[in-house]
GROMACS .gro file of C-alpha atoms in nm:
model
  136
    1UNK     CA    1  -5.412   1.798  -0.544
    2UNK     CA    2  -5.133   1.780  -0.826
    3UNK     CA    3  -4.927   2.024  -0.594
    4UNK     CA    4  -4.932   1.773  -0.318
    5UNK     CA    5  -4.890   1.473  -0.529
    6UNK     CA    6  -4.585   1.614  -0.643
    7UNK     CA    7  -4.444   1.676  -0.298
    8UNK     CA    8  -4.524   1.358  -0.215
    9UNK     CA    9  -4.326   1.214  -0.504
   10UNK     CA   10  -4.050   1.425  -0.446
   11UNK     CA   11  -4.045   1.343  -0.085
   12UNK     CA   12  -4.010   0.966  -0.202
   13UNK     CA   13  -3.763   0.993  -0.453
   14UNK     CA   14  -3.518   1.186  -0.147
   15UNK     CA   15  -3.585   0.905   0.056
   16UNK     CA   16  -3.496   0.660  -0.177
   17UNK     CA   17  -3.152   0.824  -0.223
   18UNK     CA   18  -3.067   0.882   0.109
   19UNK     CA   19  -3.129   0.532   0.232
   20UNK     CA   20  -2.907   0.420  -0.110
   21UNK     CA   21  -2.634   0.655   0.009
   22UNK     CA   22  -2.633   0.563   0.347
   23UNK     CA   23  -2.662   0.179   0.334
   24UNK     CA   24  -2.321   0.244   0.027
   25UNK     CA   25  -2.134   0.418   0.289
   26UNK     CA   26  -2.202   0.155   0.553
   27UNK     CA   27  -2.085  -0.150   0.357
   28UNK     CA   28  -1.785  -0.362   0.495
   29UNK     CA   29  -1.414  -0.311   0.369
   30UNK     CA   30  -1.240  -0.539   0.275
   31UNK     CA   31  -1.108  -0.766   0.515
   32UNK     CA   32  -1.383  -0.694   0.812
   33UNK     CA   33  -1.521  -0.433   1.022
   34UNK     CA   34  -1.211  -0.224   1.163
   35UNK     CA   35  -0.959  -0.388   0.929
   36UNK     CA   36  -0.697  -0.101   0.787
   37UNK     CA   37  -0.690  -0.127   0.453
   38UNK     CA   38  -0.391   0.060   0.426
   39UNK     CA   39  -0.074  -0.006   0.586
   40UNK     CA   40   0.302   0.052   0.642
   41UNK     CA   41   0.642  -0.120   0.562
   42UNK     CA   42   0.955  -0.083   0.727
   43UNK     CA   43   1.315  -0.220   0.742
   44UNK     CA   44   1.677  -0.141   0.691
   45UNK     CA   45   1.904  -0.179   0.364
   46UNK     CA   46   2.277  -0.319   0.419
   47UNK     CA   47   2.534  -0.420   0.243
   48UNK     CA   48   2.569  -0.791   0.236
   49UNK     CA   49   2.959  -0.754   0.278
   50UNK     CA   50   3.036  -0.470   0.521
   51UNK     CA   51   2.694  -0.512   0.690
   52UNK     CA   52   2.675  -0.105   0.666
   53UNK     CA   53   2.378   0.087   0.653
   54UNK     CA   54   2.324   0.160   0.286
   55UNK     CA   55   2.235   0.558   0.239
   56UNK     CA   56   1.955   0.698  -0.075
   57UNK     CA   57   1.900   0.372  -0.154
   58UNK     CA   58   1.545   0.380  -0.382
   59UNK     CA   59   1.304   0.114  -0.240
   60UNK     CA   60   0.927   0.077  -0.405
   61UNK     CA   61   0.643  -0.131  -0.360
   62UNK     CA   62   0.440  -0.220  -0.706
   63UNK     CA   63   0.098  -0.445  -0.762
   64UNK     CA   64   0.250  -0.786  -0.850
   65UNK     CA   65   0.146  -0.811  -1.203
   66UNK     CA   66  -0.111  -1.090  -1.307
   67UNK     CA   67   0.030  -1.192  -1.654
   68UNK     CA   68   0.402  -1.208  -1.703
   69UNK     CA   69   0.384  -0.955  -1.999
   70UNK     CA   70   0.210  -0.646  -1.724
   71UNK     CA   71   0.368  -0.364  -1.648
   72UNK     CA   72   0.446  -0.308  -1.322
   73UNK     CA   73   0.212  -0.049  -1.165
   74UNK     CA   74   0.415   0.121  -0.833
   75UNK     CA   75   0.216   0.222  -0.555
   76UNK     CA   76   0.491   0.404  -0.360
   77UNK     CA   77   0.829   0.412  -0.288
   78UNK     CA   78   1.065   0.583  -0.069
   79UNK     CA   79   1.478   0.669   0.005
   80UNK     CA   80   1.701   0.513   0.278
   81UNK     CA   81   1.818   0.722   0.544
   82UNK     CA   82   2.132   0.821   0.679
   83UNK     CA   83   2.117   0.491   0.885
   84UNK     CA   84   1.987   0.241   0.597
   85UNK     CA   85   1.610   0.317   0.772
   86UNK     CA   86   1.318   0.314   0.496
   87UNK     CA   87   0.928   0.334   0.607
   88UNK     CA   88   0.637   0.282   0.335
   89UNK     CA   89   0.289   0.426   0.405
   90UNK     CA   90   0.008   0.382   0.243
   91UNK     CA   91   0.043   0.056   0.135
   92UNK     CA   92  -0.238  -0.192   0.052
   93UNK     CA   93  -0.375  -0.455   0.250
   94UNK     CA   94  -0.423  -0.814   0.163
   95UNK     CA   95  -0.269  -0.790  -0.219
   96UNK     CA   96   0.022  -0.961  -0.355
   97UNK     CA   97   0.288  -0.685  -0.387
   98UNK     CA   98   0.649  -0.693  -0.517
   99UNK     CA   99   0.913  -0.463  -0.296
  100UNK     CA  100   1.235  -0.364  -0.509
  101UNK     CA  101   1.531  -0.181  -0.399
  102UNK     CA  102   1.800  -0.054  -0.605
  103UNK     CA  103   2.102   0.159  -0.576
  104UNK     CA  104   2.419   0.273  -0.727
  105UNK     CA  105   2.709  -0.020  -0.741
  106UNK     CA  106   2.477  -0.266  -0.626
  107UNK     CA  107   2.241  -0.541  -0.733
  108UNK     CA  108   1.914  -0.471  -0.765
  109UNK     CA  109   1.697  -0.665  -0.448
  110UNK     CA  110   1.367  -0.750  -0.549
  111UNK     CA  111   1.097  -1.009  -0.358
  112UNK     CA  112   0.723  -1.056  -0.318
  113UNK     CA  113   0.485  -0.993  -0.012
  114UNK     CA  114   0.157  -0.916   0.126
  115UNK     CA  115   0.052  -0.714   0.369
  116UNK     CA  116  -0.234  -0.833   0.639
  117UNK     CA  117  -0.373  -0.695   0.899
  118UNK     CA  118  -0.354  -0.808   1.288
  119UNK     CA  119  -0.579  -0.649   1.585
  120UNK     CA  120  -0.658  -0.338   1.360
  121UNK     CA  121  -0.307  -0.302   1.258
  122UNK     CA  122  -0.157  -0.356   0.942
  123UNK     CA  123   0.230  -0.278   1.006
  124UNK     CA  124   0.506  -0.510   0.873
  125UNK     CA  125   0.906  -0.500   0.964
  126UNK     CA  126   1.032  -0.692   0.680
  127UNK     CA  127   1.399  -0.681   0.888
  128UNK     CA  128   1.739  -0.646   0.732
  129UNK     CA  129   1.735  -0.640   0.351
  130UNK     CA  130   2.086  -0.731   0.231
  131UNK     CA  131   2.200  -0.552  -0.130
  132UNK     CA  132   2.559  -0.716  -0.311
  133UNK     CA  133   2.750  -0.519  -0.513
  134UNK     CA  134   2.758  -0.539  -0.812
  135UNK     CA  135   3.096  -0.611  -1.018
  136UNK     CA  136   3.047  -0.316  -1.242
   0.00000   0.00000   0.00000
Protein backbone atom coordinates (compact mmCIF):
# COMPACT_ATOMS: atom_id res chain seq x y z
CA UNK A 1 0.00 0.00 0.00
CA UNK A 2 3.02 2.51 0.61
CA UNK A 3 4.11 1.62 -3.08
CA UNK A 4 0.85 2.88 -4.39
CA UNK A 5 0.52 5.76 -2.10
CA UNK A 6 3.61 6.95 -3.40
CA UNK A 7 2.56 6.74 -7.02
CA UNK A 8 -0.29 8.38 -6.22
CA UNK A 9 1.60 11.29 -4.71
CA UNK A 10 3.90 11.44 -7.36
CA UNK A 11 1.21 11.37 -9.90
CA UNK A 12 -0.20 14.58 -8.05
CA UNK A 13 2.74 16.49 -7.63
CA UNK A 14 3.25 16.08 -11.94
CA UNK A 15 -0.04 17.31 -12.26
CA UNK A 16 0.33 20.13 -10.23
CA UNK A 17 3.33 21.28 -12.34
CA UNK A 18 2.06 20.76 -15.54
CA UNK A 19 -1.14 22.68 -15.05
CA UNK A 20 1.39 25.61 -13.36
CA UNK A 21 3.46 25.45 -16.54
CA UNK A 22 0.81 25.47 -18.85
CA UNK A 23 -1.60 28.11 -17.41
CA UNK A 24 2.39 30.47 -17.20
CA UNK A 25 2.77 29.90 -20.80
CA UNK A 26 -0.80 30.87 -21.62
CA UNK A 27 -0.88 34.24 -19.86
CA UNK A 28 -1.52 37.49 -21.97
CA UNK A 29 1.42 39.79 -23.28
CA UNK A 30 1.47 42.78 -22.85
CA UNK A 31 -0.74 44.82 -24.74
CA UNK A 32 -3.49 41.93 -25.66
CA UNK A 33 -3.88 38.70 -27.28
CA UNK A 34 -1.93 38.93 -30.76
CA UNK A 35 -0.24 42.24 -29.91
CA UNK A 36 3.70 42.13 -31.19
CA UNK A 37 5.63 43.02 -28.60
CA UNK A 38 8.42 43.66 -30.66
CA UNK A 39 8.62 45.91 -33.49
CA UNK A 40 10.50 47.84 -36.23
CA UNK A 41 11.64 51.47 -37.03
CA UNK A 42 12.40 52.93 -40.18
CA UNK A 43 13.27 56.25 -41.93
CA UNK A 44 15.86 58.14 -43.84
CA UNK A 45 18.78 60.55 -42.52
CA UNK A 46 19.44 63.90 -44.63
CA UNK A 47 21.19 66.67 -44.45
CA UNK A 48 19.14 69.62 -43.45
CA UNK A 49 21.05 71.82 -46.10
CA UNK A 50 21.67 69.77 -49.27
CA UNK A 51 18.68 67.51 -48.48
CA UNK A 52 21.21 64.46 -49.44
CA UNK A 53 20.98 61.14 -48.24
CA UNK A 54 23.42 60.97 -45.35
CA UNK A 55 25.70 57.57 -45.70
CA UNK A 56 27.09 55.33 -42.14
CA UNK A 57 25.31 57.51 -40.23
CA UNK A 58 25.00 55.57 -36.49
CA UNK A 59 21.29 55.66 -35.39
CA UNK A 60 20.21 53.78 -31.88
CA UNK A 61 17.24 53.36 -29.97
CA UNK A 62 17.82 53.36 -25.90
CA UNK A 63 15.09 52.87 -22.83
CA UNK A 64 14.30 56.52 -21.99
CA UNK A 65 15.81 56.72 -18.62
CA UNK A 66 13.47 57.28 -15.51
CA UNK A 67 15.68 59.62 -13.36
CA UNK A 68 17.74 62.27 -15.04
CA UNK A 69 21.02 60.88 -13.46
CA UNK A 70 20.34 56.95 -15.51
CA UNK A 71 22.39 55.77 -17.85
CA UNK A 72 21.11 55.24 -20.96
CA UNK A 73 20.56 51.51 -21.62
CA UNK A 74 20.56 50.94 -25.83
CA UNK A 75 18.48 48.36 -27.13
CA UNK A 76 19.75 48.46 -30.73
CA UNK A 77 21.05 50.47 -33.23
CA UNK A 78 21.91 50.33 -36.77
CA UNK A 79 24.04 52.27 -39.94
CA UNK A 80 22.52 54.34 -42.82
CA UNK A 81 22.75 53.05 -46.16
CA UNK A 82 24.08 54.12 -49.28
CA UNK A 83 20.72 56.03 -49.75
CA UNK A 84 20.32 57.56 -46.06
CA UNK A 85 17.83 54.20 -45.47
CA UNK A 86 18.06 52.85 -41.70
CA UNK A 87 15.55 49.94 -40.39
CA UNK A 88 15.46 48.94 -36.50
CA UNK A 89 14.17 45.48 -35.50
CA UNK A 90 13.51 44.28 -32.52
CA UNK A 91 12.35 47.10 -30.90
CA UNK A 92 9.95 47.23 -27.91
CA UNK A 93 6.44 47.87 -27.84
CA UNK A 94 4.55 50.35 -25.80
CA UNK A 95 7.82 51.93 -23.84
CA UNK A 96 9.05 55.35 -23.94
CA UNK A 97 12.26 55.14 -26.04
CA UNK A 98 14.81 57.80 -27.08
CA UNK A 99 16.16 57.42 -30.97
CA UNK A 100 19.69 59.22 -31.49
CA UNK A 101 21.60 59.62 -34.57
CA UNK A 102 24.99 60.85 -34.91
CA UNK A 103 27.61 61.21 -37.51
CA UNK A 104 30.82 62.74 -38.50
CA UNK A 105 30.56 66.81 -39.15
CA UNK A 106 27.20 66.86 -37.95
CA UNK A 107 25.00 67.54 -34.96
CA UNK A 108 23.99 64.95 -33.06
CA UNK A 109 19.78 64.33 -33.66
CA UNK A 110 18.24 62.98 -30.74
CA UNK A 111 14.13 62.74 -29.88
CA UNK A 112 11.74 60.56 -27.91
CA UNK A 113 9.05 57.94 -29.09
CA UNK A 114 7.04 54.96 -28.51
CA UNK A 115 6.25 52.33 -30.39
CA UNK A 116 2.44 50.80 -30.46
CA UNK A 117 0.99 48.37 -32.07
CA UNK A 118 -2.00 48.56 -34.81
CA UNK A 119 -3.98 45.34 -36.28
CA UNK A 120 -1.09 43.00 -35.06
CA UNK A 121 1.51 45.23 -36.39
CA UNK A 122 3.87 47.23 -34.67
CA UNK A 123 5.89 49.06 -37.60
CA UNK A 124 6.66 52.82 -37.44
CA UNK A 125 8.15 55.18 -40.44
CA UNK A 126 9.36 57.96 -38.40
CA UNK A 127 9.97 59.89 -42.12
CA UNK A 128 12.84 62.16 -42.97
CA UNK A 129 15.20 62.83 -40.05
CA UNK A 130 17.13 66.03 -40.85
CA UNK A 131 21.01 66.18 -39.29
CA UNK A 132 22.91 70.08 -39.45
CA UNK A 133 26.31 70.28 -39.60
CA UNK A 134 28.08 71.06 -37.30
CA UNK A 135 30.59 74.20 -37.43
CA UNK A 136 33.52 72.16 -36.34
Amino acid sequence: MALWHRALRFASVVIVLLTTALSVSGQERPGGPGQPTEGRLYGKVLDQLTRRPLVFAVVRVFLQPVAPDTALRAITGALTEHNGDFTLEKVPVGTDLLLEINLVGYSPLTTSLRLAASRGVADKDVGNLFLVPSAT
